[in-house]
Each structure stands twice: as structure tokens, then as C-alpha cells.
mmCIF file of C-alpha atoms in Angstrom:
data_model
loop_
_atom_site.group_PDB
_atom_site.id
_atom_site.type_symbol
_atom_site.label_atom_id
_atom_site.label_comp_id
_atom_site.label_asym_id
_atom_site.label_seq_id
_atom_site.Cartn_x
_atom_site.Cartn_y
_atom_site.Cartn_z
ATOM 1 C CA MET A 35 -46.494 -59.221 -4.682
ATOM 2 C CA SER A 36 -48.636 -60.284 -7.707
ATOM 3 C CA GLU A 37 -51.102 -57.989 -9.446
ATOM 4 C CA GLY A 38 -51.142 -59.609 -12.967
ATOM 5 C CA PRO A 39 -51.128 -62.956 -14.687
ATOM 6 C CA GLY A 40 -48.534 -65.399 -13.187
ATOM 7 C CA HIS A 41 -47.747 -67.421 -16.467
ATOM 8 C CA VAL A 42 -46.560 -65.746 -19.471
ATOM 9 C CA GLY A 43 -44.645 -68.396 -21.284
ATOM 10 C CA PRO A 44 -40.957 -68.628 -22.086
ATOM 11 C CA SER A 45 -41.298 -68.405 -25.910
ATOM 12 C CA ARG A 46 -40.471 -64.821 -26.221
ATOM 13 C CA PRO A 47 -37.171 -63.185 -24.574
ATOM 14 C CA VAL A 48 -37.115 -61.093 -21.433
ATOM 15 C CA LEU A 49 -36.170 -57.576 -21.439
ATOM 16 C CA VAL A 50 -33.745 -56.544 -18.765
ATOM 17 C CA THR A 51 -33.465 -52.574 -18.368
ATOM 18 C CA ARG A 52 -30.862 -52.233 -15.985
ATOM 19 C CA PRO A 53 -28.136 -49.713 -16.476
ATOM 20 C CA ALA A 54 -25.052 -50.731 -18.436
ATOM 21 C CA GLY A 55 -22.664 -52.305 -16.000
ATOM 22 C CA ARG A 56 -25.611 -53.447 -13.646
ATOM 23 C CA GLY A 57 -27.286 -56.158 -15.541
ATOM 24 C CA ASP A 58 -24.580 -58.764 -15.829
ATOM 25 C CA GLY A 59 -25.437 -60.687 -12.832
ATOM 26 C CA LEU A 60 -29.043 -60.880 -13.532
ATOM 27 C CA VAL A 61 -28.408 -61.852 -17.070
ATOM 28 C CA THR A 62 -26.103 -64.576 -15.925
ATOM 29 C CA LEU A 63 -28.644 -65.992 -13.402
ATOM 30 C CA LEU A 64 -31.401 -66.007 -15.986
ATOM 31 C CA ALA A 65 -29.162 -67.651 -18.658
ATOM 32 C CA GLN A 66 -28.602 -70.483 -15.999
ATOM 33 C CA HIS A 67 -32.392 -71.296 -16.140
ATOM 34 C CA GLY A 68 -32.242 -71.304 -20.100
ATOM 35 C CA VAL A 69 -34.044 -67.816 -20.166
ATOM 36 C CA VAL A 70 -33.279 -65.815 -23.409
ATOM 37 C CA VAL A 71 -32.402 -62.223 -22.298
ATOM 38 C CA GLU A 72 -32.118 -58.967 -24.188
ATOM 39 C CA HIS A 73 -30.197 -56.352 -21.933
ATOM 40 C CA ARG A 74 -31.207 -52.990 -23.147
ATOM 41 C CA PRO A 75 -30.520 -50.227 -20.589
ATOM 42 C CA LEU A 76 -32.983 -47.304 -20.206
ATOM 43 C CA THR A 77 -30.727 -45.244 -18.084
ATOM 44 C CA ARG A 78 -26.920 -44.685 -17.618
ATOM 45 C CA LEU A 79 -25.207 -43.852 -14.162
ATOM 46 C CA LEU A 80 -23.049 -40.892 -14.407
ATOM 47 C CA PRO A 81 -20.703 -40.155 -11.369
ATOM 48 C CA VAL A 82 -20.818 -36.615 -9.955
ATOM 49 C CA ARG A 83 -17.421 -34.923 -9.070
ATOM 50 C CA GLY A 84 -16.918 -31.533 -7.557
ATOM 51 C CA PRO A 85 -16.342 -29.427 -4.433
ATOM 52 C CA GLU A 86 -19.647 -30.721 -2.786
ATOM 53 C CA VAL A 87 -18.499 -34.375 -3.057
ATOM 54 C CA ASP A 88 -14.910 -33.345 -1.875
ATOM 55 C CA LEU A 89 -16.136 -31.420 0.960
ATOM 56 C CA ALA A 90 -18.374 -34.278 2.139
ATOM 57 C CA ARG A 91 -15.241 -36.697 2.027
ATOM 58 C CA GLU A 92 -13.230 -34.065 4.103
ATOM 59 C CA ARG A 93 -15.927 -33.815 6.720
ATOM 60 C CA LEU A 94 -16.293 -37.453 6.818
ATOM 61 C CA ALA A 95 -12.404 -38.024 7.436
ATOM 62 C CA ALA A 96 -12.531 -35.191 10.093
ATOM 63 C CA GLY A 97 -15.115 -37.102 12.182
ATOM 64 C CA GLN A 98 -18.136 -34.790 11.720
ATOM 65 C CA TYR A 99 -20.485 -37.707 11.077
ATOM 66 C CA SER A 100 -22.010 -40.170 13.300
ATOM 67 C CA HIS A 101 -23.219 -42.189 10.376
ATOM 68 C CA LEU A 102 -22.348 -42.898 6.785
ATOM 69 C CA VAL A 103 -25.464 -44.097 4.920
ATOM 70 C CA LEU A 104 -25.297 -45.930 1.611
ATOM 71 C CA THR A 105 -28.313 -47.236 -0.353
ATOM 72 C CA SER A 106 -26.647 -48.654 -3.382
ATOM 73 C CA ARG A 107 -23.595 -50.341 -5.039
ATOM 74 C CA THR A 108 -23.589 -47.377 -7.267
ATOM 75 C CA ALA A 109 -23.245 -44.816 -4.373
ATOM 76 C CA VAL A 110 -20.432 -47.001 -2.831
ATOM 77 C CA GLU A 111 -18.378 -46.779 -5.898
ATOM 78 C CA ALA A 112 -19.199 -43.257 -6.832
ATOM 79 C CA PHE A 113 -18.485 -41.807 -3.144
ATOM 80 C CA CYS A 114 -16.170 -44.368 -1.516
ATOM 81 C CA LEU A 115 -14.130 -44.870 -4.510
ATOM 82 C CA ALA A 116 -14.335 -41.313 -5.878
ATOM 83 C CA GLU A 117 -11.288 -39.758 -7.440
ATOM 84 C CA SER A 118 -8.993 -37.582 -5.455
ATOM 85 C CA PRO A 119 -9.891 -33.799 -5.591
ATOM 86 C CA SER A 120 -6.807 -33.272 -7.785
ATOM 87 C CA ALA A 121 -8.003 -35.590 -10.375
ATOM 88 C CA ASP A 122 -9.125 -34.228 -13.640
ATOM 89 C CA SER A 123 -12.649 -35.459 -13.542
ATOM 90 C CA ALA A 124 -14.642 -32.640 -15.369
ATOM 91 C CA GLY A 125 -17.125 -34.259 -17.403
ATOM 92 C CA SER A 126 -15.505 -37.781 -16.940
ATOM 93 C CA THR A 127 -17.076 -41.159 -16.643
ATOM 94 C CA GLY A 128 -13.796 -42.864 -15.830
ATOM 95 C CA SER A 129 -12.387 -45.738 -17.621
ATOM 96 C CA THR A 130 -15.449 -47.888 -17.803
ATOM 97 C CA GLY A 131 -16.646 -45.700 -20.885
ATOM 98 C CA SER A 132 -20.257 -46.460 -21.717
ATOM 99 C CA THR A 133 -21.067 -48.318 -18.519
ATOM 100 C CA GLY A 134 -21.381 -45.002 -16.584
ATOM 101 C CA SER A 135 -19.680 -46.490 -13.622
ATOM 102 C CA PRO A 136 -17.035 -44.618 -11.692
ATOM 103 C CA GLY A 137 -13.506 -45.193 -13.157
ATOM 104 C CA ALA A 138 -10.157 -45.782 -11.744
ATOM 105 C CA PRO A 139 -10.583 -45.399 -7.904
ATOM 106 C CA ALA A 140 -8.334 -44.125 -5.298
ATOM 107 C CA LEU A 141 -7.378 -46.544 -2.691
ATOM 108 C CA PRO A 142 -10.273 -47.315 -0.485
ATOM 109 C CA ALA A 143 -8.423 -46.192 2.637
ATOM 110 C CA SER A 144 -8.357 -42.779 1.233
ATOM 111 C CA LEU A 145 -12.068 -42.278 2.144
ATOM 112 C CA GLY A 146 -11.082 -42.147 5.691
ATOM 113 C CA VAL A 147 -14.031 -43.522 7.787
ATOM 114 C CA PRO A 148 -13.488 -42.647 11.450
ATOM 115 C CA PRO A 149 -13.698 -45.548 13.945
ATOM 116 C CA HIS A 150 -16.720 -43.939 15.723
ATOM 117 C CA THR A 151 -18.699 -43.210 12.435
ATOM 118 C CA GLN A 152 -21.102 -46.086 11.885
ATOM 119 C CA VAL A 153 -21.415 -47.232 8.217
ATOM 120 C CA VAL A 154 -25.052 -48.279 7.277
ATOM 121 C CA ALA A 155 -25.939 -50.350 4.187
ATOM 122 C CA VAL A 156 -29.574 -50.483 2.752
ATOM 123 C CA GLY A 157 -29.019 -54.449 2.305
ATOM 124 C CA GLU A 158 -26.507 -57.189 1.740
ATOM 125 C CA GLY A 159 -25.656 -56.218 -1.858
ATOM 126 C CA THR A 160 -24.687 -52.684 -0.725
ATOM 127 C CA ALA A 161 -22.715 -54.274 2.187
ATOM 128 C CA ALA A 162 -21.067 -56.668 -0.185
ATOM 129 C CA ALA A 163 -19.898 -53.663 -2.347
ATOM 130 C CA LEU A 164 -18.412 -52.102 0.702
ATOM 131 C CA ALA A 165 -16.702 -55.323 1.852
ATOM 132 C CA ALA A 166 -15.200 -55.538 -1.527
ATOM 133 C CA ILE A 167 -13.307 -52.354 -0.940
ATOM 134 C CA GLY A 168 -12.378 -53.128 2.666
ATOM 135 C CA ILE A 169 -15.135 -51.205 4.334
ATOM 136 C CA ARG A 170 -17.283 -53.056 6.952
ATOM 137 C CA ALA A 171 -20.952 -52.174 7.257
ATOM 138 C CA ASP A 172 -21.991 -51.775 10.999
ATOM 139 C CA VAL A 173 -25.604 -51.876 10.095
ATOM 140 C CA VAL A 174 -27.222 -54.000 7.155
ATOM 141 C CA ALA A 175 -30.903 -53.394 6.743
ATOM 142 C CA ALA A 176 -33.334 -55.564 5.084
ATOM 143 C CA GLY A 177 -33.068 -54.184 1.679
ATOM 144 C CA SER A 178 -35.332 -50.961 1.330
ATOM 145 C CA GLY A 179 -35.273 -47.316 2.359
ATOM 146 C CA ALA A 180 -37.991 -47.946 4.713
ATOM 147 C CA ALA A 181 -36.313 -50.789 6.226
ATOM 148 C CA LEU A 182 -33.162 -48.673 6.714
ATOM 149 C CA VAL A 183 -35.021 -46.074 8.476
ATOM 150 C CA GLU A 184 -36.445 -48.645 10.712
ATOM 151 C CA ALA A 185 -33.216 -50.170 11.529
ATOM 152 C CA MET A 186 -31.876 -46.981 12.863
ATOM 153 C CA PRO A 187 -32.431 -45.937 16.407
ATOM 154 C CA VAL A 188 -33.842 -42.496 17.450
ATOM 155 C CA ALA A 189 -30.979 -40.105 17.455
ATOM 156 C CA SER A 190 -29.295 -38.956 20.679
ATOM 157 C CA SER A 191 -29.816 -35.461 21.762
ATOM 158 C CA THR A 192 -26.279 -34.427 21.057
ATOM 159 C CA PRO A 193 -25.435 -32.512 18.082
ATOM 160 C CA THR A 194 -23.008 -35.286 16.866
ATOM 161 C CA SER A 195 -26.105 -37.190 15.575
ATOM 162 C CA ARG A 196 -25.392 -36.287 11.982
ATOM 163 C CA VAL A 197 -25.736 -38.424 8.786
ATOM 164 C CA LEU A 198 -24.007 -38.390 5.637
ATOM 165 C CA PHE A 199 -26.121 -39.728 2.873
ATOM 166 C CA PRO A 200 -24.296 -39.897 -0.653
ATOM 167 C CA ALA A 201 -27.010 -40.678 -3.014
ATOM 168 C CA SER A 202 -28.323 -40.591 -6.641
ATOM 169 C CA GLY A 203 -29.763 -37.117 -7.832
ATOM 170 C CA ALA A 204 -33.016 -38.941 -8.363
ATOM 171 C CA ALA A 205 -33.027 -40.654 -4.974
ATOM 172 C CA SER A 206 -36.386 -41.104 -3.310
ATOM 173 C CA PRO A 207 -36.859 -39.048 -0.038
ATOM 174 C CA THR A 208 -37.671 -41.889 2.113
ATOM 175 C CA VAL A 209 -34.329 -42.178 3.699
ATOM 176 C CA PRO A 210 -33.456 -38.475 4.481
ATOM 177 C CA GLU A 211 -36.999 -37.767 5.537
ATOM 178 C CA GLY A 212 -37.166 -40.795 7.870
ATOM 179 C CA LEU A 213 -34.011 -40.343 9.461
ATOM 180 C CA ARG A 214 -34.717 -36.495 9.949
ATOM 181 C CA SER A 215 -38.061 -37.650 11.628
ATOM 182 C CA LYS A 216 -35.933 -39.618 14.042
ATOM 183 C CA GLY A 217 -33.975 -36.592 15.104
ATOM 184 C CA TYR A 218 -30.946 -36.816 12.782
ATOM 185 C CA ARG A 219 -29.127 -34.055 10.906
ATOM 186 C CA VAL A 220 -28.916 -35.369 7.375
ATOM 187 C CA ASP A 221 -26.370 -34.131 4.855
ATOM 188 C CA GLN A 222 -27.418 -35.483 1.461
ATOM 189 C CA VAL A 223 -24.852 -34.994 -1.389
ATOM 190 C CA THR A 224 -25.468 -36.106 -4.949
ATOM 191 C CA VAL A 225 -22.665 -38.582 -6.120
ATOM 192 C CA TYR A 226 -24.332 -39.992 -9.329
ATOM 193 C CA ARG A 227 -27.092 -39.094 -11.579
ATOM 194 C CA PRO A 228 -29.238 -41.402 -13.804
ATOM 195 C CA GLU A 229 -29.243 -40.129 -17.452
ATOM 196 C CA PRO A 230 -31.861 -41.423 -19.928
ATOM 197 C CA VAL A 231 -30.970 -43.884 -22.636
ATOM 198 C CA ASP A 232 -33.171 -44.600 -25.682
ATOM 199 C CA LEU A 233 -33.975 -47.969 -26.706
ATOM 200 C CA PRO A 234 -33.103 -49.148 -30.140
ATOM 201 C CA GLU A 235 -36.177 -48.744 -32.352
ATOM 202 C CA ALA A 236 -36.550 -52.470 -32.982
ATOM 203 C CA SER A 237 -36.650 -52.991 -29.167
ATOM 204 C CA ALA A 238 -39.101 -50.133 -28.616
ATOM 205 C CA GLN A 239 -41.375 -51.691 -31.337
ATOM 206 C CA ALA A 240 -40.941 -55.022 -29.613
ATOM 207 C CA LEU A 241 -41.938 -53.839 -26.230
ATOM 208 C CA ARG A 242 -44.912 -52.118 -27.649
ATOM 209 C CA THR A 243 -46.017 -55.088 -29.894
ATOM 210 C CA GLY A 244 -45.588 -58.015 -27.569
ATOM 211 C CA GLY A 245 -42.184 -59.205 -28.618
ATOM 212 C CA TYR A 246 -41.081 -59.793 -24.969
ATOM 213 C CA SER A 247 -42.525 -62.274 -22.503
ATOM 214 C CA ALA A 248 -41.480 -60.163 -19.404
ATOM 215 C CA MET A 249 -39.497 -56.924 -18.618
ATOM 216 C CA VAL A 250 -37.580 -56.306 -15.341
ATOM 217 C CA LEU A 251 -37.911 -52.698 -14.088
ATOM 218 C CA THR A 252 -35.269 -51.739 -11.412
ATOM 219 C CA SER A 253 -36.123 -48.049 -10.668
ATOM 220 C CA PRO A 254 -38.955 -45.535 -10.679
ATOM 221 C CA MET A 255 -37.294 -43.613 -13.386
ATOM 222 C CA ILE A 256 -36.777 -46.828 -15.629
ATOM 223 C CA ALA A 257 -40.390 -47.742 -14.964
ATOM 224 C CA ARG A 258 -41.702 -44.428 -16.163
ATOM 225 C CA ARG A 259 -39.359 -44.409 -19.247
ATOM 226 C CA ALA A 260 -40.759 -47.996 -20.031
ATOM 227 C CA ALA A 261 -44.311 -47.001 -19.718
ATOM 228 C CA ALA A 262 -43.848 -43.913 -21.872
ATOM 229 C CA ILE A 263 -42.490 -46.174 -24.673
ATOM 230 C CA GLY A 264 -45.547 -48.481 -24.297
ATOM 231 C CA ILE A 265 -45.798 -52.059 -22.913
ATOM 232 C CA HIS A 266 -47.787 -54.702 -24.470
ATOM 233 C CA PRO A 267 -50.619 -56.173 -22.174
ATOM 234 C CA SER A 268 -49.099 -59.709 -22.963
ATOM 235 C CA THR A 269 -45.642 -58.590 -21.377
ATOM 236 C CA ALA A 270 -45.098 -59.519 -17.638
ATOM 237 C CA ILE A 271 -44.001 -56.641 -15.693
ATOM 238 C CA LEU A 272 -41.617 -57.477 -12.902
ATOM 239 C CA THR A 273 -40.222 -55.000 -10.395
ATOM 240 C CA ILE A 274 -37.419 -54.660 -7.839
ATOM 241 C CA GLY A 275 -39.299 -53.230 -5.059
ATOM 242 C CA ASP A 276 -42.065 -50.922 -3.683
ATOM 243 C CA PRO A 277 -41.022 -47.430 -5.312
ATOM 244 C CA THR A 278 -40.609 -49.103 -8.858
ATOM 245 C CA SER A 279 -43.928 -50.743 -8.399
ATOM 246 C CA GLU A 280 -45.543 -47.612 -7.319
ATOM 247 C CA ALA A 281 -44.364 -45.743 -10.414
ATOM 248 C CA VAL A 282 -45.693 -48.655 -12.656
ATOM 249 C CA ARG A 283 -49.170 -48.169 -11.158
ATOM 250 C CA GLU A 284 -49.059 -44.452 -11.368
ATOM 251 C CA ALA A 285 -48.480 -45.018 -15.022
ATOM 252 C CA GLY A 286 -51.641 -46.942 -15.297
ATOM 253 C CA LEU A 287 -50.139 -50.419 -15.615
ATOM 254 C CA ARG A 288 -49.904 -53.574 -13.381
ATOM 255 C CA VAL A 289 -47.306 -55.298 -11.771
ATOM 256 C CA THR A 290 -47.135 -58.952 -12.391
ATOM 257 C CA LEU A 291 -44.635 -59.943 -9.807
ATOM 258 C CA GLN A 292 -42.322 -57.803 -7.353
ATOM 259 C CA ALA A 293 -39.120 -59.302 -6.054
ATOM 260 C CA GLU A 294 -38.915 -60.074 -2.401
ATOM 261 C CA GLU A 295 -35.823 -58.265 -2.059
ATOM 262 C CA PRO A 296 -33.744 -55.947 -4.122
ATOM 263 C CA THR A 297 -31.140 -58.379 -5.274
ATOM 264 C CA ASP A 298 -30.381 -60.310 -8.677
ATOM 265 C CA ALA A 299 -31.305 -63.447 -7.218
ATOM 266 C CA ALA A 300 -34.680 -62.288 -6.070
ATOM 267 C CA LEU A 301 -35.291 -60.551 -9.522
ATOM 268 C CA ALA A 302 -34.263 -63.948 -11.321
ATOM 269 C CA ALA A 303 -36.668 -65.937 -9.085
ATOM 270 C CA VAL A 304 -39.640 -63.762 -10.162
ATOM 271 C CA VAL A 305 -38.649 -64.043 -13.772
ATOM 272 C CA VAL A 306 -38.585 -67.823 -13.302
ATOM 273 C CA ARG A 307 -41.944 -67.833 -11.677
ATOM 274 C CA ALA A 308 -43.520 -65.518 -14.186
ATOM 275 C CA LEU A 309 -42.365 -67.831 -16.967
ATOM 276 C CA ASP A 310 -43.438 -70.888 -15.046
ATOM 277 C CA LEU A 311 -39.826 -72.409 -15.408
ATOM 278 C CA GLY A 312 -39.646 -73.644 -11.859
ATOM 279 C CA PRO A 313 -39.366 -77.165 -10.639
#
């Protein structure tokens, strides 16, 4: 998808706004193309611990769900690798400190996914995160919430068609609403929350005055925060998917390019294209 100019020139750095602990892959890919990158997170991801999460894990282990639906690597880490209920997790962000990623995990087997429960991943990245902890995704959708809903069959008429959806506190309603429209009972539980992070003043000023050739936006919340700071018209706006692009447009801005899928490789491809660095 392209709405703005396709060539912005590589003379200025690219601003990557992914949360801490989530930008390294994209930064590495861009560096391989010779792109100068500044990684300045606009949000951080904080895991949620508490009785609701513990109860969801217990119900899953007890076989009460026909499907476990996961729509991000962060949801995998925050739920599948959640600390045991006895852990002292009040206010804790784990051993990763400022990254906001969940910390020292329990053994993956402690999640207790029953054999009859199908594990559904939104895309290949989420499926890979599951595989890394020994959980196989039975269904891998095409990378968006809408694609995940499409990949799920209409629910059976039995009361066992029940979905557990561990998600962000800022999750789009696309998945739960779509699955309910297909007849599923959906239990949504918040397992992490995005929290705003301020840009350093020098970076904010550069964003407003054209100091960046492009910026990468990877969530509606990040898009809204960037728009509130102010984005110079010469800066290409590159997005990870439809919800983020919609947030950009709602803020009165134009999307230069949208990634074909929500992966680091696809994001790197649109940066390269926008900077006209391709072969």
C-alpha cells in the first residue's frame, strides 16, 4: 500500500519506534542494507500478573478451551511463559528490566496445553515464538487479526467451542468480535499492557523538523503518539499493517508504504523501498 511519495532519500536516519526488546531484529536487517537507524521506543510492554491470568492458565490446563489464540510474540511470552502463581510478581517486569518483556519464565510445559486444544497463531512470527518454547501452532493465519478470524471455522453447536484469548490491554476488538460472530465463546484476558514512553527532546525535535528520512510505526498506539509529537511532511511514514495505517490516517497524516505482512523482513523491505535502496 502506498499513499505518499515513494522516494525520500537515505541521507537522514530512519526512526524505529518499536518497544524496547522488540526492535533489534528490524534494526539488524536495516543495518545490513546500510541504513542508519535510531531506535527510540514510544511504548514499553509490561506483563500483567494476577488472579485472572492464573485462573486462565488453570482453566486451560483443565481442558476447558477448544482453542488458544495468540496474536503476538509478546502475548506468547507474557502468557505461555508466565511466572507461577506463587512467584512474587507484584509490579515486576522480570529480569529484562527496561525492555518490559516478561522475565524469568517457568518451564514451557507448565502451561499445560491439553492435546484437544488447538493452538492458533496470528502469523509465522507468533508461531515461531511458540515453537521456540516447545508449543506447536495447529493453525497459522496470514498475519492479521482479520486473517485469523477467517482461518477459524464456524464454531460447532456444542458448548465446548470456547476460545482463550490472552492479549494486550490495548488489543483491537477484531479477533474477539470476529470469533464471537462465528459462534465461539471468547474469554479475553489481559496479559500485558503497553505504556507510553517519551522520546528524548532532541529526537522529538528532529521528528518535527525533518531530521528523519522515515519512521516505522508498528501499532495504533505508537502511531497516535508519533502524530501527537508532530511528523515533518518530508518524513516517510511506514506502517506494519491495516490498524496502524488507519490510526495514521485518523490523525490526518498519510501512509507512505505499508508492509505486506507484519514481520521485520517486510518492514525492512518497505524502508528499503522508501529510501530507494533496492537493486
